[in-house]
Amino acid sequence: MGHGNWREGEGVFKCPEDQLPLDYAKIYPDPELEQQILGLTIRCIHSEEGCRWTGQVKQLQGHFSTCAYNVIPCPNRCLAKLTRRDLPGHLQHDCSKRRMRCEHCAGDFTGQAYEDHQGTCPQESVYCENKCGARMLRRLLTQHSATECPKRTQPCRHCGKEFVWDTLQNHQFHCPRFPVPCPRKCGVVSVAREDLAAHMRDGCGSILVLCPFREAGCKHRCSKVAMGHHLENMAKAHLTLMCGLVSRQRQEILELRRQVEELSSGRVGTLVWKLCDYTRRLAEARQRGNLECLSPAFYSHRYGYRLQASAFLDGNGSGEGTHLSVYIRVLPGEYDSLLEWPFPCRVTFSLLDQSDPSISKPQHITETFSPDPNWKNFQRPQAGGSRASRDSMDESTLGFGYPKFISHEEIRKRNYIRDDAIFLKVSIELPQKIIA
């Protein structure tokens, strides 16, 4: 038995047949035995996979070049190894380096490149992605989606909101930022639709406006554009109107101030009058003589007689220099034409004791009278004549009261004067027929 297959080797190894040790140096070629072996009949090593070939050993290598079950590498060098019988399907469908021709553009590609090319071929016919129903070459799809497709979305160039193209035209009739012309043709080229109302109200130069001096009496009305010329040309007239307005407002302020004084003097039917700076006022009265202090006006009742109290701190008439004198007079009022005349109400004067009630019981000085119908003092007063007659200091001007209401000595015995102030209270008692 020869071992020609190991001629190139050296050393000791085991025989593959009987496992006996062999020395490579003692092995020699045996041509006759080799021919016997090569002439032996054998089956293909892939017989279990299904190959039915049988032949001599020396024919095996030649069979391998055609055996359908022999594993061979892909001729396209894709690194795949497979049986020869599977090679056609691999080359046609699976090989990443197989050559493929696109049916749409006729381009030649390797297998992997062809897979990448599928779905992107510019010559392939496809439907619009917006589902508008149009079909075209893929290379035309971008332009169609951008400029032609009726289902494409596009922002409104006025308000910025996204709309489908076939609804965008209708949106322009409602878009709040769509520019529209001023209906008055004031010269403004366009105004956003949602700003038009404000423009018409505040900014339109053609809108008619009233003169800003209308409160002063100017009746002029013109467009906003022309108003500047009106103000410039009528400056002197406007100044005259403003002077008149200021004068009227001054009279209104005086009247309101008078009404406030009447309301703040006390509740209707009662006056509580505080005379401050008593020491200074008494000294001034002694120096000047017959110095009269006047209270705020007040009403006997709602819609009733208008009255006013007066006081002479150093006395008047028989009480001059020794007593505090108090009087009440009837003033012209708003409701005199509705009232009964002469004045019929009982009047009570009180000088209030300011002593602490928790220490001693207050002892107010009080005097009451009922007016005589024949007294001139209580007839209906004439409007506008009170101030002129007041300067004369006659009995009718003073009204009615008490020249010796309280002496200077008595007023200092208790706390009638406190914090250099006194309180005079005047109460009006209505007759029953007026109350009813």
Short mmCIF file of C-alpha atoms in Angstrom, two decimals:
data_model
loop_
_atom_site.label_atom_id
_atom_site.label_comp_id
_atom_site.label_asym_id
_atom_site.label_seq_id
_atom_site.Cartn_x
_atom_site.Cartn_y
_atom_site.Cartn_z
CA MET A 1 0.00 0.00 0.00
CA GLY A 2 1.49 3.26 -0.93
CA HIS A 3 1.08 6.60 0.72
CA GLY A 4 1.79 8.98 -2.12
CA ASN A 5 -0.38 11.70 -0.60
CA TRP A 6 2.22 12.45 2.10
CA ARG A 7 5.42 12.69 0.04
CA GLU A 8 5.94 16.31 1.02
CA GLY A 9 5.74 15.67 4.77
CA GLU A 10 8.20 14.39 7.36
CA GLY A 11 8.24 12.78 10.83
CA VAL A 12 6.15 9.98 12.39
CA PHE A 13 2.34 9.83 12.23
CA LYS A 14 -0.44 7.20 12.38
CA CYS A 15 -1.78 5.30 9.44
CA PRO A 16 -5.40 6.35 8.85
CA GLU A 17 -6.40 2.77 8.11
CA ASP A 18 -4.92 0.68 10.98
CA GLN A 19 -3.65 3.46 13.26
CA LEU A 20 -0.09 2.00 13.28
CA PRO A 21 2.80 4.45 13.51
CA LEU A 22 4.43 5.38 10.25
CA ASP A 23 7.73 7.03 9.54
CA TYR A 24 7.39 9.44 6.69
CA ALA A 25 10.98 8.77 5.61
CA LYS A 26 10.18 5.09 5.03
CA ILE A 27 7.07 5.73 2.86
CA TYR A 28 7.59 5.16 -0.86
CA PRO A 29 5.26 5.63 -3.91
CA ASP A 30 3.43 2.57 -5.28
CA PRO A 31 2.07 3.39 -8.79
CA GLU A 32 0.33 0.08 -9.23
CA LEU A 33 -1.56 0.33 -5.97
CA GLU A 34 -2.43 3.93 -6.73
CA GLN A 35 -4.00 2.90 -10.04
CA GLN A 36 -5.99 0.18 -8.30
CA ILE A 37 -7.33 2.71 -5.80
CA LEU A 38 -8.15 5.30 -8.45
CA GLY A 39 -10.05 2.64 -10.37
CA LEU A 40 -12.33 1.74 -7.48
CA THR A 41 -16.06 2.47 -7.98
CA ILE A 42 -17.56 4.91 -5.46
CA ARG A 43 -20.71 7.02 -4.89
CA CYS A 44 -20.77 10.83 -4.73
CA ILE A 45 -20.12 12.20 -1.26
CA HIS A 46 -23.47 14.09 -1.61
CA SER A 47 -25.48 10.88 -2.16
CA GLU A 48 -27.33 11.38 1.10
CA GLU A 49 -28.46 14.82 -0.14
CA GLY A 50 -29.81 13.15 -3.30
CA CYS A 51 -26.94 12.86 -5.81
CA ARG A 52 -27.16 9.52 -7.70
CA TRP A 53 -23.73 9.67 -9.36
CA THR A 54 -21.38 6.61 -9.15
CA GLY A 55 -17.97 6.25 -10.78
CA GLN A 56 -14.26 5.70 -10.27
CA VAL A 57 -12.30 7.62 -7.65
CA LYS A 58 -10.27 9.31 -10.32
CA GLN A 59 -13.51 10.70 -11.84
CA LEU A 60 -14.72 12.28 -8.57
CA GLN A 61 -13.03 15.67 -9.04
CA GLY A 62 -14.51 15.94 -12.51
CA HIS A 63 -17.95 15.10 -11.11
CA PHE A 64 -17.63 17.83 -8.51
CA SER A 65 -17.47 20.44 -11.27
CA THR A 66 -20.99 19.45 -12.36
CA CYS A 67 -22.56 17.96 -9.21
CA ALA A 68 -25.85 19.74 -8.46
CA TYR A 69 -25.34 19.13 -4.73
CA ASN A 70 -21.80 20.40 -4.49
CA VAL A 71 -21.44 23.66 -2.45
CA ILE A 72 -19.76 26.40 -4.43
CA PRO A 73 -19.22 30.18 -3.90
CA CYS A 74 -21.45 32.68 -5.76
CA PRO A 75 -19.68 33.68 -9.00
CA ASN A 76 -20.70 37.31 -8.33
CA ARG A 77 -18.51 37.23 -5.18
CA CYS A 78 -21.33 38.19 -2.87
CA LEU A 79 -19.76 35.96 -0.14
CA ALA A 80 -22.68 33.49 -0.29
CA LYS A 81 -21.97 29.69 -0.58
CA LEU A 82 -24.70 27.36 -1.84
CA THR A 83 -25.33 24.16 -3.84
CA ARG A 84 -24.97 24.33 -7.59
CA ARG A 85 -28.65 23.51 -8.07
CA ASP A 86 -29.68 26.55 -5.92
CA LEU A 87 -27.35 28.91 -7.78
CA PRO A 88 -29.77 29.96 -10.58
CA GLY A 89 -32.46 31.04 -8.10
CA HIS A 90 -29.85 32.84 -5.99
CA LEU A 91 -28.45 34.65 -9.00
CA GLN A 92 -31.91 35.68 -10.13
CA HIS A 93 -33.52 36.67 -6.84
CA ASP A 94 -31.19 36.79 -3.83
CA CYS A 95 -27.68 37.70 -4.85
CA SER A 96 -26.87 41.21 -3.66
CA LYS A 97 -24.50 41.60 -6.60
CA ARG A 98 -26.77 40.21 -9.28
CA ARG A 99 -27.43 42.49 -12.26
CA MET A 100 -31.02 43.74 -12.62
CA ARG A 101 -32.73 45.96 -15.19
CA CYS A 102 -35.47 48.41 -14.05
CA GLU A 103 -38.63 47.89 -16.05
CA HIS A 104 -39.48 51.61 -15.83
CA CYS A 105 -36.24 53.41 -16.61
CA ALA A 106 -34.24 50.45 -18.13
CA GLY A 107 -31.38 51.18 -15.77
CA ASP A 108 -28.91 48.37 -14.92
CA PHE A 109 -28.37 47.75 -11.19
CA THR A 110 -26.86 45.25 -8.79
CA GLY A 111 -29.34 43.42 -6.58
CA GLN A 112 -28.87 45.70 -3.54
CA ALA A 113 -28.89 48.82 -5.67
CA TYR A 114 -32.04 47.60 -7.42
CA GLU A 115 -33.81 47.14 -4.08
CA ASP A 116 -32.82 50.69 -3.14
CA HIS A 117 -33.96 51.91 -6.56
CA GLN A 118 -37.42 50.39 -6.16
CA GLY A 119 -39.88 53.00 -4.85
CA THR A 120 -37.66 55.85 -6.05
CA CYS A 121 -37.47 55.32 -9.81
CA PRO A 122 -38.29 58.70 -11.42
CA GLN A 123 -39.90 56.96 -14.41
CA GLU A 124 -42.32 54.85 -12.38
CA SER A 125 -46.01 55.81 -12.67
CA VAL A 126 -47.49 56.63 -9.23
CA TYR A 127 -50.62 58.19 -7.70
CA CYS A 128 -50.55 61.59 -5.95
CA GLU A 129 -49.86 61.19 -2.22
CA ASN A 130 -52.56 63.80 -1.42
CA LYS A 131 -55.19 61.42 -2.88
CA CYS A 132 -56.38 63.88 -5.48
CA GLY A 133 -56.69 60.98 -8.01
CA ALA A 134 -53.95 62.15 -10.39
CA ARG A 135 -51.36 59.63 -11.71
CA MET A 136 -47.99 60.62 -13.15
CA LEU A 137 -44.29 59.78 -13.35
CA ARG A 138 -42.58 60.01 -9.99
CA ARG A 139 -40.21 62.68 -11.30
CA LEU A 140 -43.21 64.98 -11.86
CA LEU A 141 -44.74 64.35 -8.43
CA THR A 142 -42.82 67.08 -6.57
CA GLN A 143 -43.88 69.81 -8.97
CA HIS A 144 -47.46 68.51 -8.97
CA SER A 145 -47.62 68.50 -5.14
CA ALA A 146 -46.17 72.00 -4.94
CA THR A 147 -48.09 73.82 -7.66
CA GLU A 148 -50.83 71.73 -9.26
CA CYS A 149 -52.48 69.36 -6.77
CA PRO A 150 -55.92 70.66 -5.65
CA LYS A 151 -55.46 68.78 -2.35
CA ARG A 152 -52.09 70.27 -1.47
CA THR A 153 -51.82 72.29 1.76
CA GLN A 154 -50.65 75.87 1.61
CA PRO A 155 -50.46 78.63 4.24
CA CYS A 156 -52.60 81.72 3.83
CA ARG A 157 -50.16 84.52 3.07
CA HIS A 158 -52.20 86.92 5.19
CA CYS A 159 -52.97 85.01 8.41
CA GLY A 160 -50.42 82.15 8.12
CA LYS A 161 -52.89 79.31 8.78
CA GLU A 162 -52.62 76.09 6.70
CA PHE A 163 -55.43 75.23 4.26
CA VAL A 164 -56.10 72.66 1.50
CA TRP A 165 -55.65 74.47 -1.81
CA ASP A 166 -59.22 74.02 -3.04
CA THR A 167 -60.54 75.69 0.16
CA LEU A 168 -57.96 78.48 0.26
CA GLN A 169 -59.79 80.62 -2.29
CA ASN A 170 -62.98 80.48 -0.22
CA HIS A 171 -60.98 81.28 2.94
CA GLN A 172 -59.95 84.64 1.49
CA PHE A 173 -63.56 85.81 1.76
CA HIS A 174 -63.41 85.24 5.53
CA CYS A 175 -59.71 85.65 6.43
CA PRO A 176 -59.45 88.21 9.29
CA ARG A 177 -56.10 89.50 7.95
CA PHE A 178 -57.14 89.73 4.28
CA PRO A 179 -56.55 93.32 3.07
CA VAL A 180 -59.70 95.19 2.09
CA PRO A 181 -60.09 98.82 0.90
CA CYS A 182 -61.66 101.48 3.11
CA PRO A 183 -65.28 101.87 1.92
CA ARG A 184 -65.03 105.63 2.52
CA LYS A 185 -62.05 105.86 0.14
CA CYS A 186 -60.03 107.82 2.65
CA GLY A 187 -56.73 107.18 0.88
CA VAL A 188 -55.59 104.17 2.90
CA VAL A 189 -54.81 101.49 0.29
CA SER A 190 -55.85 98.50 2.39
CA VAL A 191 -56.74 97.53 5.95
CA ALA A 192 -56.87 94.04 7.47
CA ARG A 193 -60.50 92.89 7.54
CA GLU A 194 -60.50 92.49 11.34
CA ASP A 195 -59.05 96.01 11.78
CA LEU A 196 -61.57 97.70 9.48
CA ALA A 197 -64.10 98.48 12.23
CA ALA A 198 -61.42 100.17 14.36
CA HIS A 199 -60.15 102.05 11.30
CA MET A 200 -63.65 103.28 10.49
CA ARG A 201 -64.15 104.35 14.09
CA ASP A 202 -60.78 105.89 14.94
CA GLY A 203 -58.39 106.11 12.00
CA CYS A 204 -60.37 106.89 8.85
CA GLY A 205 -59.58 110.37 7.61
CA SER A 206 -62.97 110.66 5.86
CA ILE A 207 -65.11 109.99 8.93
CA LEU A 208 -67.07 112.97 10.21
CA VAL A 209 -66.06 114.01 13.72
CA LEU A 210 -67.27 116.65 16.13
CA CYS A 211 -65.06 119.54 17.12
CA PRO A 212 -63.13 118.74 20.33
CA PHE A 213 -64.50 122.04 21.73
CA ARG A 214 -68.10 120.81 21.42
CA GLU A 215 -68.48 120.82 25.22
CA ALA A 216 -67.69 124.52 25.11
CA GLY A 217 -70.38 125.11 22.47
CA CYS A 218 -68.74 124.64 19.04
CA LYS A 219 -71.18 122.80 16.73
CA HIS A 220 -68.74 122.29 13.82
CA ARG A 221 -68.53 118.82 12.25
CA CYS A 222 -66.14 117.76 9.49
CA SER A 223 -63.74 115.01 8.40
CA LYS A 224 -60.69 114.20 10.47
CA VAL A 225 -58.46 115.54 7.72
CA ALA A 226 -60.22 118.92 7.72
CA MET A 227 -60.45 119.18 11.52
CA GLY A 228 -56.87 120.45 11.80
CA HIS A 229 -57.66 123.44 9.58
CA HIS A 230 -60.82 124.16 11.57
CA LEU A 231 -58.92 124.18 14.88
CA GLU A 232 -56.25 126.45 13.43
CA ASN A 233 -58.70 128.94 11.92
CA MET A 234 -61.10 129.04 14.89
CA ALA A 235 -58.56 129.25 17.73
CA LYS A 236 -59.80 132.67 18.91
CA ALA A 237 -63.47 131.65 18.79
CA HIS A 238 -62.68 128.47 20.70
CA LEU A 239 -60.85 130.49 23.36
CA THR A 240 -63.94 132.66 23.82
CA LEU A 241 -66.13 129.56 24.13
CA MET A 242 -63.77 128.05 26.70
CA CYS A 243 -63.85 131.23 28.78
CA GLY A 244 -67.64 131.05 28.81
CA LEU A 245 -67.52 127.37 29.77
CA VAL A 246 -65.12 128.08 32.63
CA SER A 247 -67.43 130.82 33.90
CA ARG A 248 -70.46 128.53 33.79
CA GLN A 249 -68.59 125.75 35.49
CA ARG A 250 -67.43 128.14 38.20
CA GLN A 251 -71.05 129.05 38.93
CA GLU A 252 -72.00 125.37 38.97
CA ILE A 253 -69.16 124.63 41.39
CA LEU A 254 -70.30 127.42 43.70
CA GLU A 255 -73.87 126.10 43.62
CA LEU A 256 -72.72 122.54 44.28
CA ARG A 257 -70.52 123.75 47.12
CA ARG A 258 -73.50 125.55 48.62
CA GLN A 259 -75.61 122.42 48.35
CA VAL A 260 -72.86 120.32 49.93
CA GLU A 261 -72.61 122.75 52.83
CA GLU A 262 -76.36 122.56 53.33
CA LEU A 263 -76.31 118.76 53.24
CA SER A 264 -73.27 118.46 55.53
CA SER A 265 -74.64 120.85 58.15
CA GLY A 266 -76.79 118.11 59.67
CA ARG A 267 -79.83 116.07 58.94
CA VAL A 268 -82.97 117.77 57.60
CA GLY A 269 -84.85 119.56 60.38
CA THR A 270 -81.82 119.91 62.66
CA LEU A 271 -78.67 122.02 62.44
CA VAL A 272 -75.66 121.23 64.61
CA TRP A 273 -73.32 124.16 64.11
CA LYS A 274 -69.72 124.12 65.35
CA LEU A 275 -68.09 127.52 65.85
CA CYS A 276 -64.32 127.05 66.05
CA ASP A 277 -61.66 129.59 67.17
CA TYR A 278 -64.09 130.91 69.78
CA THR A 279 -61.46 133.02 71.61
CA ARG A 280 -60.22 134.71 68.44
CA ARG A 281 -63.71 135.32 67.10
CA LEU A 282 -64.92 136.79 70.42
CA ALA A 283 -61.94 139.18 70.50
CA GLU A 284 -62.63 140.19 66.90
CA ALA A 285 -66.33 140.78 67.70
CA ARG A 286 -65.44 143.03 70.65
CA GLN A 287 -63.09 145.01 68.46
CA ARG A 288 -65.41 145.42 65.45
CA GLY A 289 -68.82 145.39 67.13
CA ASN A 290 -71.98 143.67 65.82
CA LEU A 291 -69.89 140.96 64.11
CA GLU A 292 -72.35 138.32 62.90
CA CYS A 293 -71.42 134.66 62.35
CA LEU A 294 -73.64 132.86 59.81
CA SER A 295 -74.33 129.11 59.78
CA PRO A 296 -74.67 126.99 56.62
CA ALA A 297 -78.22 127.06 55.28
CA PHE A 298 -80.43 124.06 56.10
CA TYR A 299 -84.01 122.89 55.48
CA SER A 300 -86.82 122.39 57.95
CA HIS A 301 -87.77 119.15 56.19
CA ARG A 302 -87.45 117.62 52.73
CA TYR A 303 -88.73 120.13 50.16
CA GLY A 304 -89.31 122.50 53.11
CA TYR A 305 -88.33 125.93 54.40
CA ARG A 306 -84.77 127.12 53.88
CA LEU A 307 -83.31 128.54 57.09
CA GLN A 308 -80.11 130.00 58.46
CA ALA A 309 -78.91 130.59 62.01
CA SER A 310 -76.70 133.48 63.09
CA ALA A 311 -74.72 134.23 66.25
CA PHE A 312 -73.18 137.34 67.78
CA LEU A 313 -70.44 136.10 70.09
CA ASP A 314 -70.20 139.50 71.86
CA GLY A 315 -73.95 140.05 71.80
CA ASN A 316 -76.37 142.19 69.83
CA GLY A 317 -78.96 144.73 70.83
CA SER A 318 -79.76 144.44 74.54
CA GLY A 319 -77.16 141.69 74.94
CA GLU A 320 -74.29 143.54 73.33
CA GLY A 321 -71.04 143.22 75.29
CA THR A 322 -72.52 140.84 77.88
CA HIS A 323 -74.20 137.89 76.18
CA LEU A 324 -74.14 135.45 73.29
CA SER A 325 -77.01 136.37 70.92
CA VAL A 326 -78.63 133.80 68.58
CA TYR A 327 -81.18 134.29 65.78
CA ILE A 328 -82.83 132.36 62.95
CA ARG A 329 -84.03 133.78 59.65
CA VAL A 330 -85.97 132.38 56.71
CA LEU A 331 -84.09 132.42 53.40
CA PRO A 332 -85.54 132.25 49.88
CA GLY A 333 -85.80 128.54 48.97
CA GLU A 334 -86.52 126.38 45.94
CA TYR A 335 -89.88 125.15 47.22
CA ASP A 336 -91.34 128.39 48.69
CA SER A 337 -94.24 128.45 46.23
CA LEU A 338 -95.39 125.06 47.55
CA LEU A 339 -95.22 125.94 51.26
CA GLU A 340 -97.62 127.47 53.78
CA TRP A 341 -96.92 131.07 54.81
CA PRO A 342 -96.10 132.61 57.20
CA PHE A 343 -93.50 130.20 58.57
CA PRO A 344 -95.39 128.02 61.12
CA CYS A 345 -92.70 125.80 62.75
CA ARG A 346 -91.53 125.75 66.40
CA VAL A 347 -87.83 126.56 66.73
CA THR A 348 -85.52 125.39 69.54
CA PHE A 349 -82.04 126.82 70.18
CA SER A 350 -79.58 124.76 72.24
CA LEU A 351 -76.04 125.50 73.42
CA LEU A 352 -74.61 122.03 73.93
CA ASP A 353 -72.76 121.12 77.12
CA GLN A 354 -69.62 119.22 76.07
CA SER A 355 -69.04 117.64 79.48
CA ASP A 356 -68.24 113.91 79.61
CA PRO A 357 -71.62 112.13 80.19
CA SER A 358 -69.88 109.45 82.27
CA ILE A 359 -68.70 112.09 84.76
CA SER A 360 -71.63 114.51 84.91
CA LYS A 361 -74.96 114.86 83.15
CA PRO A 362 -74.75 117.48 80.37
CA GLN A 363 -76.78 120.63 81.02
CA HIS A 364 -77.66 122.15 77.66
CA ILE A 365 -78.95 125.74 77.47
CA THR A 366 -82.26 125.58 75.56
CA GLU A 367 -84.82 128.16 74.38
CA THR A 368 -87.94 127.46 72.25
CA PHE A 369 -90.41 129.73 70.50
CA SER A 370 -93.40 129.40 68.18
CA PRO A 371 -93.55 132.11 65.48
CA ASP A 372 -96.39 134.63 65.55
CA PRO A 373 -98.21 134.71 62.13
CA ASN A 374 -98.09 138.48 62.27
CA TRP A 375 -94.31 138.70 62.55
CA LYS A 376 -92.77 140.18 59.48
CA ASN A 377 -89.67 138.02 60.00
CA PHE A 378 -91.59 134.87 59.03
CA GLN A 379 -93.45 136.03 55.94
CA ARG A 380 -92.37 134.60 52.60
CA PRO A 381 -88.93 136.14 51.84
CA GLN A 382 -88.24 137.98 48.62
CA ALA A 383 -85.60 136.38 46.42
CA GLY A 384 -82.43 138.45 46.08
CA GLY A 385 -83.27 140.90 48.86
CA SER A 386 -81.66 139.19 51.82
CA ARG A 387 -78.07 140.38 51.33
CA ALA A 388 -79.02 144.03 50.81
CA SER A 389 -81.29 144.08 53.83
CA ARG A 390 -78.78 142.19 55.97
CA ASP A 391 -76.40 145.13 55.93
CA SER A 392 -79.02 147.36 57.57
CA MET A 393 -79.15 145.16 60.73
CA ASP A 394 -82.77 145.98 61.48
CA GLU A 395 -85.02 143.62 63.41
CA SER A 396 -86.60 142.04 60.33
CA THR A 397 -83.18 141.29 58.84
CA LEU A 398 -81.98 139.49 61.96
CA GLY A 399 -85.01 137.23 61.95
CA PHE A 400 -86.12 136.14 65.41
CA GLY A 401 -84.02 134.99 68.34
CA TYR A 402 -82.56 135.76 71.73
CA PRO A 403 -80.20 138.74 72.21
CA LYS A 404 -79.49 137.47 75.77
CA PHE A 405 -79.28 133.74 75.07
CA ILE A 406 -76.45 133.14 77.62
CA SER A 407 -74.12 135.53 79.44
CA HIS A 408 -70.37 135.50 79.06
CA GLU A 409 -69.99 134.50 82.72
CA GLU A 410 -72.47 131.60 82.48
CA ILE A 411 -70.96 130.20 79.28
CA ARG A 412 -67.64 129.60 81.07
CA LYS A 413 -69.05 127.83 84.14
CA ARG A 414 -69.41 124.46 82.44
CA ASN A 415 -67.91 122.82 79.35
CA TYR A 416 -69.90 124.85 76.84
CA ILE A 417 -66.51 125.89 75.45
CA ARG A 418 -64.16 122.97 74.79
CA ASP A 419 -61.11 122.86 72.57
CA ASP A 420 -61.87 126.54 71.84
CA ALA A 421 -65.17 125.65 70.13
CA ILE A 422 -68.90 125.79 70.92
CA PHE A 423 -71.81 123.82 69.44
CA LEU A 424 -75.14 125.48 68.65
CA LYS A 425 -78.06 123.22 67.80
CA VAL A 426 -81.19 124.46 66.03
CA SER A 427 -84.19 122.08 65.86
CA ILE A 428 -87.31 122.64 63.76
CA GLU A 429 -90.59 121.06 64.87
CA LEU A 430 -93.18 120.82 62.11
CA PRO A 431 -96.90 121.42 62.74
CA GLN A 432 -99.05 118.28 62.61
CA LYS A 433 -100.82 119.39 59.42
CA ILE A 434 -97.48 119.63 57.59
CA ILE A 435 -96.37 116.23 58.88
CA ALA A 436 -99.66 114.69 57.78
#
